[in-house]
Structure formats: C-alpha cells, structure tokens
mmCIF file of C-alpha atoms in Angstrom:
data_model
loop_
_atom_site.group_PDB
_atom_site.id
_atom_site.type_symbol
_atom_site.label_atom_id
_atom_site.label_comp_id
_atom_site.label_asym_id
_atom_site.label_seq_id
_atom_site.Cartn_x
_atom_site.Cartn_y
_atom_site.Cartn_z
ATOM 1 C CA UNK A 1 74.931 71.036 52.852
ATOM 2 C CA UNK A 2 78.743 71.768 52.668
ATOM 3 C CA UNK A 3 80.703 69.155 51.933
ATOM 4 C CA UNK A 4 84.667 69.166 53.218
ATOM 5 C CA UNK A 5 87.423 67.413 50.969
ATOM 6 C CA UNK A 6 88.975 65.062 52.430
ATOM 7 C CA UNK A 7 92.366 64.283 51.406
ATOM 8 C CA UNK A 8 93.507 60.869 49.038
ATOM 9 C CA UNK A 9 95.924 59.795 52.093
ATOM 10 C CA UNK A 10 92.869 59.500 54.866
ATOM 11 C CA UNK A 11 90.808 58.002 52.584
ATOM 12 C CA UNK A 12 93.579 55.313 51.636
ATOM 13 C CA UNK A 13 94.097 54.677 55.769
ATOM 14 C CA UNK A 14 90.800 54.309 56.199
ATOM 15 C CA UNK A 15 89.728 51.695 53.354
ATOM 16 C CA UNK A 16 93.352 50.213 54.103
ATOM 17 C CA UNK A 17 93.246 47.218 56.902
ATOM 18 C CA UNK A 18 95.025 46.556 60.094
ATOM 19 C CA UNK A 19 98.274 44.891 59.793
ATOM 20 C CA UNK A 20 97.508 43.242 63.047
ATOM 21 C CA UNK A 21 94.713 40.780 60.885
ATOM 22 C CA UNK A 22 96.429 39.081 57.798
ATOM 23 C CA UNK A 23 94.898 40.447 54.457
ATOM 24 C CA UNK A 24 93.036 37.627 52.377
ATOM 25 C CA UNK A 25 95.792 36.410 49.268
ATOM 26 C CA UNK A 26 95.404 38.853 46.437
ATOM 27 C CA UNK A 27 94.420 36.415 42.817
ATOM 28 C CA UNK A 28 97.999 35.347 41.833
ATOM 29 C CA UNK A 29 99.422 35.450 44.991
ATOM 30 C CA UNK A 30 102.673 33.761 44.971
ATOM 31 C CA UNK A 31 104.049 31.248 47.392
ATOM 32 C CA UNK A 32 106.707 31.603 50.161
ATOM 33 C CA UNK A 33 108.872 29.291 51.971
ATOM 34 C CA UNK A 34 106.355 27.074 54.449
ATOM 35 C CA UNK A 35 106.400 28.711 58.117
ATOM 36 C CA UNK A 36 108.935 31.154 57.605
ATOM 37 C CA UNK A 37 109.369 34.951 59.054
ATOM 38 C CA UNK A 38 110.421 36.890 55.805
ATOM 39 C CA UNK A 39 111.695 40.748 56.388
ATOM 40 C CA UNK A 40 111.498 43.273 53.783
ATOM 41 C CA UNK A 41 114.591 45.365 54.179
ATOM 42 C CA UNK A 42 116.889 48.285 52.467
ATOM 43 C CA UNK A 43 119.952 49.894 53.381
ATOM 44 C CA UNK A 44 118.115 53.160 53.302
ATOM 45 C CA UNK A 45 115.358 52.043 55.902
ATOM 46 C CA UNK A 46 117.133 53.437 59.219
ATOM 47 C CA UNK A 47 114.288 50.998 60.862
ATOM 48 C CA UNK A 48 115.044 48.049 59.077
ATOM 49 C CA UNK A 49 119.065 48.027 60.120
ATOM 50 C CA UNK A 50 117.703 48.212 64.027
ATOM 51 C CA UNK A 51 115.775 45.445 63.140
ATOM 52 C CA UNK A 52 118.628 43.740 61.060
ATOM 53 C CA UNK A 53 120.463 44.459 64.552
ATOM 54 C CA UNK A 54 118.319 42.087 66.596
ATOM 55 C CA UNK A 55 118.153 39.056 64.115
ATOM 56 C CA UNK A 56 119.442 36.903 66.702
ATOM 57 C CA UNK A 57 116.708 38.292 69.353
ATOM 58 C CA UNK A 58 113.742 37.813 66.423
ATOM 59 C CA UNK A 59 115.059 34.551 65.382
ATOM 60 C CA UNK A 60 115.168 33.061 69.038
ATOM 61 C CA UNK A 61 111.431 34.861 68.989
ATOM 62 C CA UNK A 62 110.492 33.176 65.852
ATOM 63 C CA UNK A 63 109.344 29.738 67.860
ATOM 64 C CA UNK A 64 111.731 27.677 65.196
ATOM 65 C CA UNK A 65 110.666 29.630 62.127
ATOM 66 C CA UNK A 66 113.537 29.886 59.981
ATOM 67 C CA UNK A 67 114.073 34.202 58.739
ATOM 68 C CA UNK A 68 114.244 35.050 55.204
ATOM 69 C CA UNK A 69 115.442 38.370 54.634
ATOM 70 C CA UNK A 70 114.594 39.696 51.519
ATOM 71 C CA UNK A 71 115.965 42.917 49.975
ATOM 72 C CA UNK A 72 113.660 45.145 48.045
ATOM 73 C CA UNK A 73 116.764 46.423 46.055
ATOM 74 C CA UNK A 74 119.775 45.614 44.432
ATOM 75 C CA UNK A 75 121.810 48.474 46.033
ATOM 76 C CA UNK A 76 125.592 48.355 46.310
ATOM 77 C CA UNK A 77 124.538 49.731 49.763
ATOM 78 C CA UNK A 78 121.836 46.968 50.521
ATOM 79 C CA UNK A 79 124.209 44.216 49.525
ATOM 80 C CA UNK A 80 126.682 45.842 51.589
ATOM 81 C CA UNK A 81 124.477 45.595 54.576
ATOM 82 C CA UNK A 82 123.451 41.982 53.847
ATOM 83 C CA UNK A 83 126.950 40.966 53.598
ATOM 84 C CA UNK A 84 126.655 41.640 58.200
ATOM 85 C CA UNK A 85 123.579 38.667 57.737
ATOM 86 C CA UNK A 86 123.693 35.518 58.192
ATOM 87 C CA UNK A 87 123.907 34.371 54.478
ATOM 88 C CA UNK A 88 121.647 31.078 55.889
ATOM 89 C CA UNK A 89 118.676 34.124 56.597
ATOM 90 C CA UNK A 90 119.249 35.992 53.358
ATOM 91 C CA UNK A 91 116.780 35.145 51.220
ATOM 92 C CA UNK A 92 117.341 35.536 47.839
ATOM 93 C CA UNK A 93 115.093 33.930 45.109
ATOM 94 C CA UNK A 94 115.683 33.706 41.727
ATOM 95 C CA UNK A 95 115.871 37.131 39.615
ATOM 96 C CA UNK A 96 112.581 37.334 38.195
ATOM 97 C CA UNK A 97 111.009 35.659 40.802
ATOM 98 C CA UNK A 98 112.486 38.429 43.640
ATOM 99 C CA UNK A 99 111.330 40.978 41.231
ATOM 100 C CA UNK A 100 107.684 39.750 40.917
ATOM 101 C CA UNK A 101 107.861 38.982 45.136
ATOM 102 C CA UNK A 102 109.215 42.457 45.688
ATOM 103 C CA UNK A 103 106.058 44.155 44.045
ATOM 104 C CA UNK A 104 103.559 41.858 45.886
ATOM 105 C CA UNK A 105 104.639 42.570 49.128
ATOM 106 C CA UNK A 106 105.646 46.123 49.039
ATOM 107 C CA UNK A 107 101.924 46.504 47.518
ATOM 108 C CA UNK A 108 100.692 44.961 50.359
ATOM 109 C CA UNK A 109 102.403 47.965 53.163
ATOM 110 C CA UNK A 110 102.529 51.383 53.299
ATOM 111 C CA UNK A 111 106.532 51.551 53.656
ATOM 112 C CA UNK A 112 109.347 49.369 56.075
ATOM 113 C CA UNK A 113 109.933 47.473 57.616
ATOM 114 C CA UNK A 114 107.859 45.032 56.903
ATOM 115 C CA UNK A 115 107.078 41.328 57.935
ATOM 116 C CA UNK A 116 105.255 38.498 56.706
ATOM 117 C CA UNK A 117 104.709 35.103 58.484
ATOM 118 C CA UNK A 118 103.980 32.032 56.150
ATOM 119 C CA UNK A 119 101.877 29.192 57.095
ATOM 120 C CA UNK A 120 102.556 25.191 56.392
ATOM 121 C CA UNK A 121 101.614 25.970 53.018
ATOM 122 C CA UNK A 122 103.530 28.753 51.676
ATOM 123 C CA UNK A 123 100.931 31.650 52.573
ATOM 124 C CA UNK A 124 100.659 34.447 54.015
ATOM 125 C CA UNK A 125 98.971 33.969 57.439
ATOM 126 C CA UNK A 126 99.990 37.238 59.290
ATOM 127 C CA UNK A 127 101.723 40.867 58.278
ATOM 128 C CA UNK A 128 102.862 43.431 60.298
ATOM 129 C CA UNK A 129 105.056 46.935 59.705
ATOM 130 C CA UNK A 130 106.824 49.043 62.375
ATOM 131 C CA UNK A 131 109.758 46.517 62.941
ATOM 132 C CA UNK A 132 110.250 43.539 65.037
ATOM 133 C CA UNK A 133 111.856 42.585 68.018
ATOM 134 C CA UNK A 134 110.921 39.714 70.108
ATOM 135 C CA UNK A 135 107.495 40.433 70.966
ATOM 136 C CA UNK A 136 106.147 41.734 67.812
ATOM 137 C CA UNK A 137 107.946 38.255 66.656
ATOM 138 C CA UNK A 138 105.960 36.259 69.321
ATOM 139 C CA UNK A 139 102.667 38.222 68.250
ATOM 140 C CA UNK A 140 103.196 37.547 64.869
ATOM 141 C CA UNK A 141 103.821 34.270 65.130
ATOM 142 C CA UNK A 142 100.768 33.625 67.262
ATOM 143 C CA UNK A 143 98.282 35.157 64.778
ATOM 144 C CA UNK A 144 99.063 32.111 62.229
ATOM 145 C CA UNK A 145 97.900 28.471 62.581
ATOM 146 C CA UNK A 146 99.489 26.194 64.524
ATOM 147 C CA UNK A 147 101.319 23.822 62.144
#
C-alpha cells in the first residue's frame, strides 16, 4: 500500500472545528464581560480596519450587546487606530490580564479578525473569523442563549 503525506496544515483544518459552533471553554478559561461582542483587532489586519469601519453598523447589529474591542498589540500603529474608536468600545483590561486574554483567544483562531460573543456569565458562547458586519453580527448573536 502507498501511503501519501499529507501536509501539517490539512491535518490542523481538519481536526480544527467550525467557527460557526462555539468551541467547549479550554481548563482555565478566563472570563469576559457578560453578553458582550469582543473584536480582536491590529493595525496591520487590513480586515479588521473594514470591520473597525462599520462599528456603528455591528453595534446597531449587536441586539444591545455592548463591543469590546480588544487589541492584540501594543503598536504605536494599533493605538493610533484605536484612538478613531469609540474609547466607550475599546476594551482594554488590565496589563497582565490583556496579555493572558490575548493568548487565549488568538489560540483559539487561525488569524483576524476575530469575534467572540459572551453569554450572561462571562463565557464564550459563540466565535467566528472572517469579519463582521451586520449579519455575521445577527448570526453570531443568535448562536448564544437568550439571556
């Protein structure tokens, strides 16, 4: 029998699941703001400024979720972008704690932008990558428990 190689990155897509189903919390998963939208961004994600661009549209979308933007650096150039946010949707825990946040939700996607939607208790109920706009919001939103 011959037996093909079959390279890391299809193997990794195909153990990886759908962002369209939330992922069960990870052991030590941390909690978020209760029944919030929070967006991964960085200045270098050409994605993540469109989406940046439509705040208003994904907030209106967001079915009274507040948005907590969250940067995944400390860039001169990311705080230059945030600085065009609403400072009210600019999420910014404390150091250590963005740090630690950072690194469990960038493990949790292949790249940005990236989205998380919290339930009434702080966790993550749905994910989803590729950007949103108002119906990717509405979807989102719709895949967690009412409150």
């Amino acid at each position: 029998m011959l037996l093909r190689a079959i390279p890391l990155v299809v193997l990794l897509s195909a153990a990886t699941p759908p962002t369209s189903a939330p992922a069960a919390p990870r052991v030590g998963e941390p909690h978020y703001p209760p029944r919030t939208i929070i967006m991964l961004v960085a200045s270098w994600c050409a994605p993540c400024r469109g989406e940046l661009a439509r705040l208003d549209e994904i907030a209106a979308a967001a079915g009274g979720r507040p948005i907590g933007v969250l940067a995944i650096d400390d860039s001169a150039a990311t705080q230059r972008m945030l600085r065009l946010v609403d400072p009210a949707r600019v999420w910014r825990p404390d150091v250590a704690e963005r740090t630690r946040l950072r690194a469990v939700l960038l493990a949790r996607t292949a790249g940005l932008p990236y989205a998380v939607a919290t339930d009434a208790h702080g966790l993550i109920c749905a994910e989803t990558d590729g950007g949103l706009d108002a119906a990717r919001t509405i979807a989102l939103v719709r895949r967690c428990p009412p409150p």
